[in-house]
């Protein structure tokens, strides 16, 4: 099947199947799957124009609602953190989209920078896994489903209770982190919240069960803004493929919708350490690929 905007030929079953497999595992840690689908599109499908970023964000819009629904239904959506992620990442997403089209149609140098950042993040996650911090797994008891309780938001602090423990994080630090990550997400089309979850787990020490839903919500909201802004920029760059490939994005999105829903549903059966290991793999895989592509 030929996709004119992407200018590629691919069997129509390949995008949804790949998206389902990737999204099932990554969604457990709050990563939509777009994080891994970008290298797949660039390296396997040969789709590397700026519009691949917009197509990846279109995938998020279609794929994420199922996962959000599961987190809300099971009362595991940390709303103060979710809104903080949305507010913090939106400005960064707009800046990132503009930088991608204007300055980085071939983002080799920025991929190297992003690879270094992600490599450090992966290193932090690996150390956390090797420490053997198992946490309170919910897999052993299907009936044990802790929910977020007494969540509070202020200009200085976001605090909440989860599984009989209290957590607190600086609101300003969340905004700053989300703004920076939003720029990266806007450039590569992985959504502002796509790489928020690993940072919050590794740096702020927040439980992955609560971070996942907030990160997905942030990714969904910022992806809508990203697709709209890329489509707007397409009017001013007629010689460059900027707007998303609707057909390809929908196929990826449909597979991701099923994968994220199942991943969010099955998350409670996996120990936190297992989910962190999945995040480690995702982060280190992309980091290694970006760094190697800079030299070869």
PDB file of C-alpha atoms in Angstrom:
ATOM      1  CA  UNK A   1       0.000   0.000   0.000  1.00  0.00           C
ATOM      2  CA  UNK A   2       1.351   3.402  -1.000  1.00  0.00           C
ATOM      3  CA  UNK A   3       1.259   6.355   1.418  1.00  0.00           C
ATOM      4  CA  UNK A   4       1.738   9.563  -0.605  1.00  0.00           C
ATOM      5  CA  UNK A   5       2.769  11.974   2.151  1.00  0.00           C
ATOM      6  CA  UNK A   6       5.332   9.565   3.593  1.00  0.00           C
ATOM      7  CA  UNK A   7       6.241   8.444   0.058  1.00  0.00           C
ATOM      8  CA  UNK A   8       6.602   4.802   1.117  1.00  0.00           C
ATOM      9  CA  UNK A   9       5.090   1.412   0.272  1.00  0.00           C
ATOM     10  CA  UNK A  10       4.229  -0.935   3.133  1.00  0.00           C
ATOM     11  CA  UNK A  11       1.721  -3.734   3.760  1.00  0.00           C
ATOM     12  CA  UNK A  12      -1.313  -2.230   5.586  1.00  0.00           C
ATOM     13  CA  UNK A  13      -1.104  -4.827   8.396  1.00  0.00           C
ATOM     14  CA  UNK A  14       2.471  -3.950   9.342  1.00  0.00           C
ATOM     15  CA  UNK A  15       1.813  -0.550  11.021  1.00  0.00           C
ATOM     16  CA  UNK A  16      -1.022  -1.701  13.343  1.00  0.00           C
ATOM     17  CA  UNK A  17       0.733  -4.934  14.343  1.00  0.00           C
ATOM     18  CA  UNK A  18       4.002  -3.180  15.145  1.00  0.00           C
ATOM     19  CA  UNK A  19       2.149  -0.431  17.012  1.00  0.00           C
ATOM     20  CA  UNK A  20       0.203  -2.966  19.085  1.00  0.00           C
ATOM     21  CA  UNK A  21       3.310  -4.897  20.123  1.00  0.00           C
ATOM     22  CA  UNK A  22       5.252  -1.762  21.049  1.00  0.00           C
ATOM     23  CA  UNK A  23       2.392   0.030  22.803  1.00  0.00           C
ATOM     24  CA  UNK A  24       1.383  -2.933  24.945  1.00  0.00           C
ATOM     25  CA  UNK A  25       4.682  -2.944  26.808  1.00  0.00           C
ATOM     26  CA  UNK A  26       5.592   0.748  26.767  1.00  0.00           C
ATOM     27  CA  UNK A  27       2.167   1.948  27.965  1.00  0.00           C
ATOM     28  CA  UNK A  28       2.694   0.173  31.298  1.00  0.00           C
ATOM     29  CA  UNK A  29       5.302   2.791  32.097  1.00  0.00           C
ATOM     30  CA  UNK A  30       3.384   5.742  30.677  1.00  0.00           C
ATOM     31  CA  UNK A  31       5.059   5.689  27.245  1.00  0.00           C
ATOM     32  CA  UNK A  32       2.585   5.678  24.368  1.00  0.00           C
ATOM     33  CA  UNK A  33       4.732   3.733  21.917  1.00  0.00           C
ATOM     34  CA  UNK A  34       5.466   6.676  19.622  1.00  0.00           C
ATOM     35  CA  UNK A  35       8.833   6.772  21.378  1.00  0.00           C
ATOM     36  CA  UNK A  36       9.788   3.489  19.702  1.00  0.00           C
ATOM     37  CA  UNK A  37       7.765   3.896  16.513  1.00  0.00           C
ATOM     38  CA  UNK A  38       9.773   6.907  15.370  1.00  0.00           C
ATOM     39  CA  UNK A  39      13.001   4.902  14.870  1.00  0.00           C
ATOM     40  CA  UNK A  40      10.919   2.170  13.181  1.00  0.00           C
ATOM     41  CA  UNK A  41       9.477   4.622  10.685  1.00  0.00           C
ATOM     42  CA  UNK A  42      12.806   6.316  10.018  1.00  0.00           C
ATOM     43  CA  UNK A  43      15.057   3.256   9.841  1.00  0.00           C
ATOM     44  CA  UNK A  44      12.748   0.454   8.682  1.00  0.00           C
ATOM     45  CA  UNK A  45      10.152   2.246   6.567  1.00  0.00           C
ATOM     46  CA  UNK A  46      12.504   4.969   5.325  1.00  0.00           C
ATOM     47  CA  UNK A  47      10.159   7.790   6.368  1.00  0.00           C
ATOM     48  CA  UNK A  48      12.377  10.634   7.591  1.00  0.00           C
ATOM     49  CA  UNK A  49      10.875  13.951   6.442  1.00  0.00           C
ATOM     50  CA  UNK A  50       9.611  16.412   9.102  1.00  0.00           C
ATOM     51  CA  UNK A  51       6.062  15.112   8.598  1.00  0.00           C
ATOM     52  CA  UNK A  52       7.052  11.873  10.355  1.00  0.00           C
ATOM     53  CA  UNK A  53       6.967  13.857  13.610  1.00  0.00           C
ATOM     54  CA  UNK A  54       3.400  14.992  12.927  1.00  0.00           C
ATOM     55  CA  UNK A  55       2.391  11.456  11.889  1.00  0.00           C
ATOM     56  CA  UNK A  56       3.789  10.090  15.127  1.00  0.00           C
ATOM     57  CA  UNK A  57       1.725  12.590  17.097  1.00  0.00           C
ATOM     58  CA  UNK A  58      -1.378  11.615  15.112  1.00  0.00           C
ATOM     59  CA  UNK A  59      -0.704   8.058  16.279  1.00  0.00           C
ATOM     60  CA  UNK A  60      -0.824   9.334  19.863  1.00  0.00           C
ATOM     61  CA  UNK A  61      -4.184  11.025  19.350  1.00  0.00           C
ATOM     62  CA  UNK A  62      -5.778   7.810  18.077  1.00  0.00           C
ATOM     63  CA  UNK A  63      -3.995   5.357  20.353  1.00  0.00           C
ATOM     64  CA  UNK A  64      -3.960   6.938  23.796  1.00  0.00           C
ATOM     65  CA  UNK A  65      -7.674   7.379  24.778  1.00  0.00           C
ATOM     66  CA  UNK A  66      -8.115   3.671  25.568  1.00  0.00           C
ATOM     67  CA  UNK A  67      -5.265   3.731  28.068  1.00  0.00           C
ATOM     68  CA  UNK A  68      -6.485   6.961  29.664  1.00  0.00           C
ATOM     69  CA  UNK A  69      -9.926   5.416  30.094  1.00  0.00           C
ATOM     70  CA  UNK A  70      -8.461   2.443  31.972  1.00  0.00           C
ATOM     71  CA  UNK A  71      -6.443   4.636  34.331  1.00  0.00           C
ATOM     72  CA  UNK A  72      -9.440   6.864  35.090  1.00  0.00           C
ATOM     73  CA  UNK A  73     -11.755   3.892  35.585  1.00  0.00           C
ATOM     74  CA  UNK A  74      -9.352   2.270  38.057  1.00  0.00           C
ATOM     75  CA  UNK A  75      -8.811   5.594  39.902  1.00  0.00           C
ATOM     76  CA  UNK A  76      -5.127   5.628  39.094  1.00  0.00           C
ATOM     77  CA  UNK A  77      -5.125   8.958  37.241  1.00  0.00           C
ATOM     78  CA  UNK A  78      -3.189  11.545  39.246  1.00  0.00           C
ATOM     79  CA  UNK A  79      -4.973  14.643  37.957  1.00  0.00           C
ATOM     80  CA  UNK A  80      -2.756  17.365  39.521  1.00  0.00           C
ATOM     81  CA  UNK A  81       0.319  15.777  37.958  1.00  0.00           C
ATOM     82  CA  UNK A  82      -1.503  15.251  34.641  1.00  0.00           C
ATOM     83  CA  UNK A  83      -2.468  18.924  34.361  1.00  0.00           C
ATOM     84  CA  UNK A  84       1.030  19.996  35.392  1.00  0.00           C
ATOM     85  CA  UNK A  85       2.455  17.872  32.580  1.00  0.00           C
ATOM     86  CA  UNK A  86       0.024  19.385  30.052  1.00  0.00           C
ATOM     87  CA  UNK A  87       0.681  22.980  31.137  1.00  0.00           C
ATOM     88  CA  UNK A  88       4.441  22.490  31.246  1.00  0.00           C
ATOM     89  CA  UNK A  89       4.863  20.678  27.937  1.00  0.00           C
ATOM     90  CA  UNK A  90       2.541  22.691  25.661  1.00  0.00           C
ATOM     91  CA  UNK A  91       4.890  25.682  25.171  1.00  0.00           C
ATOM     92  CA  UNK A  92       7.800  23.331  24.583  1.00  0.00           C
ATOM     93  CA  UNK A  93       5.875  21.344  21.964  1.00  0.00           C
ATOM     94  CA  UNK A  94       5.181  24.491  19.929  1.00  0.00           C
ATOM     95  CA  UNK A  95       8.829  25.533  20.097  1.00  0.00           C
ATOM     96  CA  UNK A  96       9.977  22.021  19.205  1.00  0.00           C
ATOM     97  CA  UNK A  97       7.716  21.798  16.151  1.00  0.00           C
ATOM     98  CA  UNK A  98       9.022  25.111  14.859  1.00  0.00           C
ATOM     99  CA  UNK A  99      12.652  24.104  15.452  1.00  0.00           C
ATOM    100  CA  UNK A 100      12.069  20.762  13.697  1.00  0.00           C
ATOM    101  CA  UNK A 101      10.738  22.367  10.518  1.00  0.00           C
ATOM    102  CA  UNK A 102      12.910  25.477  10.473  1.00  0.00           C
ATOM    103  CA  UNK A 103      16.283  24.283  11.702  1.00  0.00           C
ATOM    104  CA  UNK A 104      16.345  20.489  11.838  1.00  0.00           C
ATOM    105  CA  UNK A 105      14.818  18.904   8.733  1.00  0.00           C
ATOM    106  CA  UNK A 106      17.757  16.473   9.097  1.00  0.00           C
ATOM    107  CA  UNK A 107      18.124  16.378  12.901  1.00  0.00           C
ATOM    108  CA  UNK A 108      21.384  14.448  13.082  1.00  0.00           C
ATOM    109  CA  UNK A 109      23.077  16.762  15.570  1.00  0.00           C
ATOM    110  CA  UNK A 110      20.052  17.053  17.823  1.00  0.00           C
ATOM    111  CA  UNK A 111      19.604  13.282  17.838  1.00  0.00           C
ATOM    112  CA  UNK A 112      23.108  12.995  19.205  1.00  0.00           C
ATOM    113  CA  UNK A 113      22.291  15.468  21.982  1.00  0.00           C
ATOM    114  CA  UNK A 114      19.028  13.683  22.769  1.00  0.00           C
ATOM    115  CA  UNK A 115      20.876  10.361  22.753  1.00  0.00           C
ATOM    116  CA  UNK A 116      23.302  11.597  25.405  1.00  0.00           C
ATOM    117  CA  UNK A 117      20.437  12.807  27.615  1.00  0.00           C
ATOM    118  CA  UNK A 118      18.561   9.536  27.217  1.00  0.00           C
ATOM    119  CA  UNK A 119      21.715   7.540  27.857  1.00  0.00           C
ATOM    120  CA  UNK A 120      22.104   9.279  31.214  1.00  0.00           C
ATOM    121  CA  UNK A 121      18.447   8.650  31.985  1.00  0.00           C
ATOM    122  CA  UNK A 122      18.827   4.990  31.065  1.00  0.00           C
ATOM    123  CA  UNK A 123      21.850   4.788  33.343  1.00  0.00           C
ATOM    124  CA  UNK A 124      19.782   6.138  36.249  1.00  0.00           C
ATOM    125  CA  UNK A 125      17.003   3.646  35.560  1.00  0.00           C
ATOM    126  CA  UNK A 126      19.445   0.741  35.345  1.00  0.00           C
ATOM    127  CA  UNK A 127      20.920   1.679  38.726  1.00  0.00           C
ATOM    128  CA  UNK A 128      17.420   1.807  40.182  1.00  0.00           C
ATOM    129  CA  UNK A 129      16.631  -1.663  38.829  1.00  0.00           C
ATOM    130  CA  UNK A 130      19.936  -3.131  40.023  1.00  0.00           C
ATOM    131  CA  UNK A 131      19.286  -1.856  43.529  1.00  0.00           C
ATOM    132  CA  UNK A 132      16.528  -4.422  43.680  1.00  0.00           C
ATOM    133  CA  UNK A 133      13.876  -1.932  44.768  1.00  0.00           C
ATOM    134  CA  UNK A 134      10.901  -4.169  44.283  1.00  0.00           C
ATOM    135  CA  UNK A 135       8.272  -1.927  45.796  1.00  0.00           C
ATOM    136  CA  UNK A 136       4.818  -3.237  46.569  1.00  0.00           C
ATOM    137  CA  UNK A 137       3.823  -5.354  43.628  1.00  0.00           C
ATOM    138  CA  UNK A 138       0.146  -5.820  42.913  1.00  0.00           C
ATOM    139  CA  UNK A 139       0.524  -8.921  40.841  1.00  0.00           C
ATOM    140  CA  UNK A 140       0.274 -11.245  43.797  1.00  0.00           C
ATOM    141  CA  UNK A 141      -3.227 -10.173  44.672  1.00  0.00           C
ATOM    142  CA  UNK A 142      -5.605  -9.240  41.909  1.00  0.00           C
ATOM    143  CA  UNK A 143      -7.983  -7.705  44.421  1.00  0.00           C
ATOM    144  CA  UNK A 144      -5.344  -5.329  45.730  1.00  0.00           C
ATOM    145  CA  UNK A 145      -5.733  -2.292  43.500  1.00  0.00           C
ATOM    146  CA  UNK A 146      -4.491   0.838  45.271  1.00  0.00           C
ATOM    147  CA  UNK A 147      -5.877   4.112  43.962  1.00  0.00           C
ATOM    148  CA  UNK A 148      -4.613   7.672  44.196  1.00  0.00           C
ATOM    149  CA  UNK A 149      -5.914   9.440  47.292  1.00  0.00           C
ATOM    150  CA  UNK A 150      -5.804  12.948  48.781  1.00  0.00           C
ATOM    151  CA  UNK A 151      -4.051  14.532  45.804  1.00  0.00           C
ATOM    152  CA  UNK A 152      -3.263  18.209  46.358  1.00  0.00           C
ATOM    153  CA  UNK A 153      -1.895  20.858  44.034  1.00  0.00           C
ATOM    154  CA  UNK A 154      -0.339  24.240  44.786  1.00  0.00           C
ATOM    155  CA  UNK A 155       2.078  26.584  43.057  1.00  0.00           C
ATOM    156  CA  UNK A 156       4.891  25.086  45.113  1.00  0.00           C
ATOM    157  CA  UNK A 157       4.047  21.410  45.606  1.00  0.00           C
ATOM    158  CA  UNK A 158       2.140  18.469  44.157  1.00  0.00           C
ATOM    159  CA  UNK A 159       1.412  15.887  46.844  1.00  0.00           C
ATOM    160  CA  UNK A 160      -0.650  12.706  46.978  1.00  0.00           C
ATOM    161  CA  UNK A 161      -1.092   9.379  48.713  1.00  0.00           C
ATOM    162  CA  UNK A 162      -0.795   6.027  47.010  1.00  0.00           C
ATOM    163  CA  UNK A 163      -0.689   2.512  48.428  1.00  0.00           C
ATOM    164  CA  UNK A 164      -0.383   3.791  52.026  1.00  0.00           C
ATOM    165  CA  UNK A 165       2.593   6.026  51.207  1.00  0.00           C
ATOM    166  CA  UNK A 166       2.827   9.818  50.789  1.00  0.00           C
ATOM    167  CA  UNK A 167       4.639  11.513  47.921  1.00  0.00           C
ATOM    168  CA  UNK A 168       5.535  15.125  47.217  1.00  0.00           C
ATOM    169  CA  UNK A 169       7.292  16.875  44.337  1.00  0.00           C
ATOM    170  CA  UNK A 170       8.078  20.497  43.477  1.00  0.00           C
ATOM    171  CA  UNK A 171       5.573  21.989  41.019  1.00  0.00           C
ATOM    172  CA  UNK A 172       8.209  24.339  39.581  1.00  0.00           C
ATOM    173  CA  UNK A 173      10.594  21.450  38.918  1.00  0.00           C
ATOM    174  CA  UNK A 174       7.795  19.547  37.164  1.00  0.00           C
ATOM    175  CA  UNK A 175       7.027  22.559  34.946  1.00  0.00           C
ATOM    176  CA  UNK A 176      10.687  23.073  34.058  1.00  0.00           C
ATOM    177  CA  UNK A 177      11.229  19.408  33.262  1.00  0.00           C
ATOM    178  CA  UNK A 178       8.053  19.251  31.171  1.00  0.00           C
ATOM    179  CA  UNK A 179       9.008  22.373  29.212  1.00  0.00           C
ATOM    180  CA  UNK A 180      12.396  20.946  28.245  1.00  0.00           C
ATOM    181  CA  UNK A 181      10.949  17.539  27.439  1.00  0.00           C
ATOM    182  CA  UNK A 182       8.167  19.224  25.469  1.00  0.00           C
ATOM    183  CA  UNK A 183      10.731  20.770  23.122  1.00  0.00           C
ATOM    184  CA  UNK A 184      12.312  17.369  22.525  1.00  0.00           C
ATOM    185  CA  UNK A 185       8.889  15.794  22.057  1.00  0.00           C
ATOM    186  CA  UNK A 186       7.787  18.501  19.644  1.00  0.00           C
ATOM    187  CA  UNK A 187      10.844  18.027  17.468  1.00  0.00           C
ATOM    188  CA  UNK A 188      10.614  14.244  17.194  1.00  0.00           C
ATOM    189  CA  UNK A 189       6.855  13.850  17.382  1.00  0.00           C
ATOM    190  CA  UNK A 190       6.815  11.617  20.445  1.00  0.00           C
ATOM    191  CA  UNK A 191       4.435  13.813  22.408  1.00  0.00           C
ATOM    192  CA  UNK A 192       5.339  16.053  25.289  1.00  0.00           C
ATOM    193  CA  UNK A 193       4.631  13.386  27.885  1.00  0.00           C
ATOM    194  CA  UNK A 194       6.209  10.419  26.162  1.00  0.00           C
ATOM    195  CA  UNK A 195       9.517  10.640  27.984  1.00  0.00           C
ATOM    196  CA  UNK A 196       8.208  12.305  31.128  1.00  0.00           C
ATOM    197  CA  UNK A 197       7.517   8.999  32.889  1.00  0.00           C
ATOM    198  CA  UNK A 198      11.130   7.729  33.006  1.00  0.00           C
ATOM    199  CA  UNK A 199      12.345  11.090  34.345  1.00  0.00           C
ATOM    200  CA  UNK A 200       9.713  11.170  37.081  1.00  0.00           C
ATOM    201  CA  UNK A 201      10.460   7.592  38.104  1.00  0.00           C
ATOM    202  CA  UNK A 202      14.257   7.891  38.017  1.00  0.00           C
ATOM    203  CA  UNK A 203      14.762  11.460  39.277  1.00  0.00           C
ATOM    204  CA  UNK A 204      11.736  12.310  41.428  1.00  0.00           C
ATOM    205  CA  UNK A 205      11.159   8.788  42.751  1.00  0.00           C
ATOM    206  CA  UNK A 206       7.423   8.771  42.005  1.00  0.00           C
ATOM    207  CA  UNK A 207       5.648   5.394  41.738  1.00  0.00           C
ATOM    208  CA  UNK A 208       5.347   4.229  38.148  1.00  0.00           C
ATOM    209  CA  UNK A 209       1.707   3.230  38.685  1.00  0.00           C
ATOM    210  CA  UNK A 210       0.705   6.863  39.224  1.00  0.00           C
ATOM    211  CA  UNK A 211       3.090   8.458  36.733  1.00  0.00           C
ATOM    212  CA  UNK A 212       1.923   6.338  33.796  1.00  0.00           C
ATOM    213  CA  UNK A 213      -1.601   7.755  33.592  1.00  0.00           C
ATOM    214  CA  UNK A 214      -0.478  11.366  33.986  1.00  0.00           C
ATOM    215  CA  UNK A 215       2.202  10.944  31.307  1.00  0.00           C
ATOM    216  CA  UNK A 216      -0.291   9.438  28.855  1.00  0.00           C
ATOM    217  CA  UNK A 217      -2.730  12.283  29.475  1.00  0.00           C
ATOM    218  CA  UNK A 218       0.028  14.813  28.871  1.00  0.00           C
ATOM    219  CA  UNK A 219       1.094  13.046  25.696  1.00  0.00           C
ATOM    220  CA  UNK A 220      -2.480  13.008  24.382  1.00  0.00           C
ATOM    221  CA  UNK A 221      -3.099  16.718  24.982  1.00  0.00           C
ATOM    222  CA  UNK A 222       0.236  17.888  23.600  1.00  0.00           C
ATOM    223  CA  UNK A 223      -0.028  15.622  20.548  1.00  0.00           C
ATOM    224  CA  UNK A 224      -3.287  17.327  19.564  1.00  0.00           C
ATOM    225  CA  UNK A 225      -1.526  20.672  19.782  1.00  0.00           C
ATOM    226  CA  UNK A 226       1.493  19.305  17.911  1.00  0.00           C
ATOM    227  CA  UNK A 227      -0.491  17.950  14.961  1.00  0.00           C
ATOM    228  CA  UNK A 228      -2.423  21.224  14.707  1.00  0.00           C
ATOM    229  CA  UNK A 229       0.782  23.271  14.749  1.00  0.00           C
ATOM    230  CA  UNK A 230       2.570  21.072  12.192  1.00  0.00           C
ATOM    231  CA  UNK A 231      -0.463  21.365   9.900  1.00  0.00           C
ATOM    232  CA  UNK A 232      -0.356  25.130  10.347  1.00  0.00           C
ATOM    233  CA  UNK A 233       3.375  25.279   9.553  1.00  0.00           C
ATOM    234  CA  UNK A 234       2.813  23.233   6.385  1.00  0.00           C
ATOM    235  CA  UNK A 235       1.208  26.291   4.778  1.00  0.00           C
ATOM    236  CA  UNK A 236       4.469  28.208   5.040  1.00  0.00           C
ATOM    237  CA  UNK A 237       6.760  25.404   3.848  1.00  0.00           C
ATOM    238  CA  UNK A 238       5.160  24.161   0.614  1.00  0.00           C
ATOM    239  CA  UNK A 239       8.370  22.511  -0.586  1.00  0.00           C
ATOM    240  CA  UNK A 240       8.760  20.374   2.553  1.00  0.00           C
ATOM    241  CA  UNK A 241       6.638  17.461   3.755  1.00  0.00           C
ATOM    242  CA  UNK A 242       5.377  18.820   7.086  1.00  0.00           C
ATOM    243  CA  UNK A 243       1.715  17.828   7.593  1.00  0.00           C
ATOM    244  CA  UNK A 244       1.004  14.295   8.900  1.00  0.00           C
ATOM    245  CA  UNK A 245       0.338  11.276   6.705  1.00  0.00           C
ATOM    246  CA  UNK A 246      -3.262  10.667   7.761  1.00  0.00           C
ATOM    247  CA  UNK A 247      -3.559   7.093   6.481  1.00  0.00           C
ATOM    248  CA  UNK A 248      -0.314   5.876   7.994  1.00  0.00           C
ATOM    249  CA  UNK A 249      -0.972   7.666  11.275  1.00  0.00           C
ATOM    250  CA  UNK A 250      -4.436   6.103  11.577  1.00  0.00           C
ATOM    251  CA  UNK A 251      -3.103   2.589  10.948  1.00  0.00           C
ATOM    252  CA  UNK A 252      -0.430   3.013  13.580  1.00  0.00           C
ATOM    253  CA  UNK A 253      -2.993   4.588  15.880  1.00  0.00           C
ATOM    254  CA  UNK A 254      -5.505   1.744  15.632  1.00  0.00           C
ATOM    255  CA  UNK A 255      -2.857  -0.809  16.594  1.00  0.00           C
ATOM    256  CA  UNK A 256      -1.647   1.455  19.361  1.00  0.00           C
ATOM    257  CA  UNK A 257      -5.195   1.969  20.667  1.00  0.00           C
ATOM    258  CA  UNK A 258      -5.564  -1.774  21.287  1.00  0.00           C
ATOM    259  CA  UNK A 259      -2.016  -2.095  22.632  1.00  0.00           C
ATOM    260  CA  UNK A 260      -2.269   0.798  25.083  1.00  0.00           C
ATOM    261  CA  UNK A 261      -5.672  -0.336  26.356  1.00  0.00           C
ATOM    262  CA  UNK A 262      -4.372  -3.847  27.018  1.00  0.00           C
ATOM    263  CA  UNK A 263      -1.151  -2.512  28.503  1.00  0.00           C
ATOM    264  CA  UNK A 264      -2.994  -0.220  30.918  1.00  0.00           C
ATOM    265  CA  UNK A 265      -5.303  -3.087  31.851  1.00  0.00           C
ATOM    266  CA  UNK A 266      -2.439  -5.527  32.476  1.00  0.00           C
ATOM    267  CA  UNK A 267      -0.129  -3.056  34.244  1.00  0.00           C
ATOM    268  CA  UNK A 268      -1.371  -4.028  37.701  1.00  0.00           C
ATOM    269  CA  UNK A 269      -0.202  -7.624  37.153  1.00  0.00           C
ATOM    270  CA  UNK A 270       3.431  -6.592  36.658  1.00  0.00           C
ATOM    271  CA  UNK A 271       5.830  -5.654  39.443  1.00  0.00           C
ATOM    272  CA  UNK A 272       7.240  -2.079  39.346  1.00  0.00           C
ATOM    273  CA  UNK A 273      10.726  -3.457  38.732  1.00  0.00           C
ATOM    274  CA  UNK A 274       9.523  -5.272  35.610  1.00  0.00           C
ATOM    275  CA  UNK A 275       7.975  -2.086  34.228  1.00  0.00           C
ATOM    276  CA  UNK A 276      11.170  -0.170  34.969  1.00  0.00           C
ATOM    277  CA  UNK A 277      13.130  -2.764  33.013  1.00  0.00           C
ATOM    278  CA  UNK A 278      10.807  -2.195  30.036  1.00  0.00           C
ATOM    279  CA  UNK A 279      11.451   1.542  30.300  1.00  0.00           C
ATOM    280  CA  UNK A 280      15.202   0.875  30.492  1.00  0.00           C
ATOM    281  CA  UNK A 281      15.068  -1.083  27.276  1.00  0.00           C
ATOM    282  CA  UNK A 282      13.054   1.616  25.486  1.00  0.00           C
ATOM    283  CA  UNK A 283      15.306   4.454  26.606  1.00  0.00           C
ATOM    284  CA  UNK A 284      18.633   2.699  25.977  1.00  0.00           C
ATOM    285  CA  UNK A 285      17.535   1.327  22.609  1.00  0.00           C
ATOM    286  CA  UNK A 286      16.627   4.759  21.262  1.00  0.00           C
ATOM    287  CA  UNK A 287      19.656   6.413  22.883  1.00  0.00           C
ATOM    288  CA  UNK A 288      22.038   3.885  21.332  1.00  0.00           C
ATOM    289  CA  UNK A 289      20.441   4.244  17.916  1.00  0.00           C
ATOM    290  CA  UNK A 290      20.615   8.050  17.952  1.00  0.00           C
ATOM    291  CA  UNK A 291      24.233   8.108  19.070  1.00  0.00           C
ATOM    292  CA  UNK A 292      25.366   5.451  16.588  1.00  0.00           C
ATOM    293  CA  UNK A 293      23.557   7.215  13.736  1.00  0.00           C
ATOM    294  CA  UNK A 294      25.604  10.323  14.489  1.00  0.00           C
ATOM    295  CA  UNK A 295      28.856   8.494  13.797  1.00  0.00           C
ATOM    296  CA  UNK A 296      27.783   6.029  11.093  1.00  0.00           C
TER     297      UNK A 296
END
